[in-house]
Amino acid sequence: MTQELSPIDKAKFVAARRSVDYIEDGMRVGLGTGSTAAWMVRCLGERMREEGLRITGVPTSSRTADLARKMGIKVVSLDEAKWLDVTIDGADEFDGDLNLIKGGGGALLQEKIVATASDRMVVITDSAKEVKTLGAFPLPLEVIPFGWQTTRALIEETLVNMDVLGREVSLRMNDDVPYMTDEGNYILDLHLRRIGNPRQLSLVVNQVPGIVENGLFIDIADVVVIGHGDGAVEVRDLADGSVREGHVDVDESTNIFTDI
């Protein structure tokens, strides 16, 4: 390990470590994308090595697929798996009803398809991602490149009638060229500051020609695992309303940290 984990990385790690307890032998598992999901993939690989756990993974991005294979996880497509037992993924924001904003890592389309093809979605995150009202984090929209400027203009017009505080729309860039998703699409980020009615906004923006999908995950997440920098973990289950607290020890000498 090249350096000691920061408190935020420890929070992500302990949430990830706790989340893999939901995975049982023989399961088909959706593997999310992003920094917290990467910890989860590492923790899952560790369980497989130490316990002989056998699972099949369906990654939500090429980055996750590469890491999963490196960890020794069998990777298949969603078409091959057909349906999943659980998907574990991060979030950029979540509210008290477990509505999410996702897509900061640029994989929202595949993430939403995989999550909705699962019996259960477990969200792994740190406490800083919890908000009273969604919208501080820019809302990503995946759009086709053809006519994207027209699509942006239509979105800006649509936002006039939405319950939001801001209406700035920007094209996500990768250095000096547009960021491109695994599906060959662009991402427009909506700087809304506050989303008064996420369900309505999700339905309305998806009617704009050129938009493939938006980063609002409504009624998809079932459980949120919240990590803290001191190793504390809180698990909230939407189905039964339960809140469970625990603690995960962070042993930075373990193999999971060797190439960090």
XYZ file of C-alpha atoms in Angstrom:
260
model
C 0.000 0.000 0.000
C 1.394 3.365 -0.973
C -0.459 5.491 1.566
C -2.848 5.289 4.499
C -6.523 5.382 3.608
C -8.273 8.719 4.004
C -11.426 8.871 6.178
C -13.612 9.017 3.063
C -11.928 5.940 1.587
C -12.334 4.134 4.900
C -16.037 5.018 4.859
C -16.383 3.643 1.338
C -14.457 0.520 2.245
C -16.477 -0.356 5.350
C -19.758 0.129 3.449
C -18.446 -2.121 0.692
C -17.202 -4.756 3.142
C -20.566 -4.859 4.916
C -22.518 -5.027 1.637
C -20.948 -8.275 0.442
C -22.609 -10.017 3.394
C -25.751 -9.928 1.234
C -24.104 -12.235 -1.292
C -24.534 -15.987 -0.951
C -22.988 -18.912 -2.781
C -24.346 -19.385 -6.297
C -25.853 -15.917 -6.638
C -25.932 -13.829 -9.794
C -24.721 -10.388 -8.762
C -24.867 -7.007 -10.469
C -21.558 -5.207 -9.973
C -21.798 -1.433 -9.855
C -19.438 1.237 -11.147
C -17.511 3.908 -9.256
C -15.021 4.204 -6.423
C -17.230 2.650 -3.735
C -18.341 -0.151 -6.046
C -14.690 -0.875 -6.804
C -14.128 -1.517 -3.094
C -17.108 -3.880 -3.163
C -15.640 -5.851 -6.079
C -12.358 -6.165 -4.178
C -14.155 -7.320 -1.017
C -16.169 -9.831 -3.015
C -13.002 -11.212 -4.572
C -11.512 -11.553 -1.098
C -14.539 -13.538 0.112
C -14.277 -15.811 -2.900
C -10.607 -16.528 -2.190
C -11.023 -17.036 1.535
C -14.401 -18.817 1.665
C -14.620 -20.533 -1.698
C -17.694 -18.460 -2.531
C -18.912 -19.008 -6.099
C -20.847 -16.230 -7.801
C -21.501 -14.924 -11.298
C -21.030 -11.196 -11.835
C -22.763 -8.898 -14.286
C -20.727 -5.653 -14.478
C -22.253 -2.272 -15.248
C -19.234 -0.938 -17.137
C -16.086 -2.073 -18.891
C -14.056 -0.682 -15.952
C -15.912 -2.865 -13.491
C -15.644 -5.885 -15.804
C -11.859 -5.497 -15.943
C -11.567 -5.235 -12.154
C -13.917 -8.178 -11.573
C -11.884 -10.436 -13.832
C -8.724 -9.316 -12.040
C -10.353 -10.335 -8.735
C -11.194 -13.775 -10.121
C -14.929 -13.173 -10.513
C -16.706 -14.945 -13.356
C -18.158 -12.236 -15.610
C -21.145 -12.723 -17.909
C -23.509 -10.407 -19.757
C -26.979 -9.585 -18.484
C -28.418 -11.464 -21.461
C -26.570 -14.564 -20.293
C -27.593 -14.144 -16.636
C -31.172 -13.090 -17.542
C -32.090 -12.103 -13.954
C -30.028 -11.236 -10.885
C -30.362 -11.984 -7.192
C -28.856 -8.680 -6.081
C -27.087 -5.621 -7.448
C -24.665 -3.670 -5.276
C -23.767 -0.187 -6.434
C -22.881 3.275 -5.164
C -24.778 6.550 -5.420
C -23.925 10.204 -5.872
C -26.868 11.276 -3.691
C -29.673 9.548 -1.806
C -32.663 10.809 0.168
C -34.736 9.377 2.998
C -36.896 7.355 0.591
C -33.796 5.853 -1.061
C -34.321 7.798 -4.253
C -30.928 8.228 -5.875
C -28.929 10.329 -8.276
C -26.404 8.161 -10.123
C -24.203 8.606 -13.137
C -21.250 10.555 -11.831
C -19.081 7.704 -13.094
C -20.718 7.799 -16.518
C -22.433 4.382 -16.391
C -26.007 5.304 -15.446
C -27.708 3.501 -18.360
C -26.150 0.104 -17.722
C -26.434 0.643 -13.960
C -30.182 1.272 -14.185
C -30.796 -1.681 -16.499
C -28.863 -4.046 -14.234
C -30.432 -2.717 -11.016
C -33.978 -3.104 -12.326
C -33.197 -6.658 -13.453
C -32.433 -7.643 -9.840
C -34.508 -8.947 -6.962
C -32.804 -6.434 -4.682
C -30.587 -3.379 -5.003
C -28.147 -2.592 -2.211
C -26.680 0.915 -2.250
C -23.250 1.463 -0.713
C -22.253 4.975 0.212
C -20.802 7.326 2.791
C -22.786 9.667 5.017
C -21.863 12.746 2.974
C -24.055 11.501 0.119
C -27.282 11.714 2.136
C -29.445 14.746 1.357
C -32.852 15.988 2.395
C -33.737 16.876 -1.201
C -31.990 15.587 -4.320
C -30.333 17.973 -6.738
C -27.127 19.399 -5.289
C -25.230 16.815 -7.337
C -25.676 17.453 -11.087
C -28.234 15.102 -12.636
C -26.701 13.168 -15.564
C -28.651 12.422 -18.724
C -27.292 9.965 -21.290
C -28.046 11.307 -24.783
C -27.243 10.181 -28.295
C -24.561 12.280 -30.013
C -26.757 13.068 -33.047
C -28.355 16.473 -32.510
C -27.226 16.707 -28.903
C -27.323 20.513 -28.949
C -30.958 20.397 -30.004
C -31.591 17.895 -27.221
C -29.950 20.270 -24.757
C -32.137 23.157 -25.929
C -35.259 21.014 -25.521
C -34.174 20.040 -22.009
C -33.613 23.673 -21.041
C -37.093 24.500 -22.329
C -38.596 21.579 -20.430
C -36.929 22.587 -17.159
C -38.792 25.915 -17.157
C -41.915 24.063 -16.028
C -40.174 21.789 -13.500
C -39.817 22.276 -9.732
C -36.065 22.945 -9.761
C -33.855 25.831 -8.651
C -31.348 25.818 -11.524
C -31.550 25.097 -15.240
C -27.932 25.063 -16.442
C -27.141 22.134 -18.765
C -23.524 21.254 -19.610
C -21.929 18.657 -21.850
C -19.594 16.389 -19.888
C -16.074 16.532 -21.295
C -13.072 14.224 -21.238
C -10.212 16.678 -21.594
C -11.036 18.526 -24.832
C -13.514 16.010 -26.303
C -16.991 14.975 -25.160
C -17.070 12.168 -22.601
C -18.406 9.020 -24.243
C -20.185 6.199 -22.393
C -19.685 2.480 -23.012
C -22.752 2.672 -25.252
C -21.211 5.431 -27.378
C -23.420 8.198 -26.005
C -22.771 11.633 -24.502
C -23.724 12.819 -21.018
C -25.444 16.103 -20.274
C -25.229 17.225 -16.643
C -28.179 19.200 -15.265
C -27.193 21.653 -12.532
C -30.567 21.850 -10.805
C -29.503 22.553 -7.176
C -32.822 21.190 -5.897
C -35.299 18.710 -7.399
C -38.727 19.243 -5.859
C -40.414 16.292 -7.576
C -37.903 13.652 -8.711
C -40.546 11.227 -9.975
C -42.155 13.842 -12.221
C -38.813 15.077 -13.516
C -37.697 11.543 -14.369
C -40.840 10.868 -16.372
C -40.795 14.208 -18.190
C -37.135 14.358 -19.259
C -37.274 10.832 -20.668
C -39.889 12.079 -23.162
C -37.382 14.471 -24.765
C -36.123 13.061 -28.100
C -32.458 12.134 -27.916
C -32.430 11.236 -24.216
C -31.651 7.579 -23.629
C -31.983 7.577 -19.824
C -31.636 9.806 -16.772
C -29.724 9.337 -13.530
C -32.723 9.418 -11.182
C -33.250 5.999 -9.598
C -36.798 6.051 -8.215
C -38.267 3.026 -6.363
C -35.265 0.884 -7.322
C -33.050 0.784 -4.214
C -34.066 -1.502 -1.327
C -31.209 -1.163 1.172
C -28.580 1.486 1.837
C -25.326 0.702 3.626
C -23.704 3.875 4.959
C -20.044 3.817 5.949
C -18.215 6.232 8.237
C -14.546 7.109 8.486
C -14.241 5.570 11.952
C -15.434 2.152 10.744
C -19.052 2.537 11.850
C -21.683 1.184 9.473
C -25.424 1.887 9.328
C -27.792 -0.334 7.334
C -31.277 0.915 6.439
C -33.784 -1.496 4.921
C -36.681 0.190 3.138
C -38.865 -2.934 3.177
C -39.170 -3.295 6.942
C -38.023 0.159 8.008
C -35.226 -1.278 10.117
C -31.985 0.523 10.923
C -29.033 -1.572 12.079
C -25.681 -0.284 13.268
C -22.342 -2.035 13.412
C -18.610 -1.638 12.975
C -16.074 -2.940 10.463
C -12.391 -3.183 11.356
C -10.053 -1.733 8.742
C -6.888 -3.825 8.544
C -4.773 -2.056 5.963
C -2.245 -4.892 5.933
C -4.693 -7.220 4.155
C -4.235 -8.184 0.504
C -7.167 -6.049 -0.598
C -5.053 -2.913 -0.078
C -1.781 -4.090 -1.606
C -2.153 -2.350 -4.986
C -3.863 0.822 -3.782
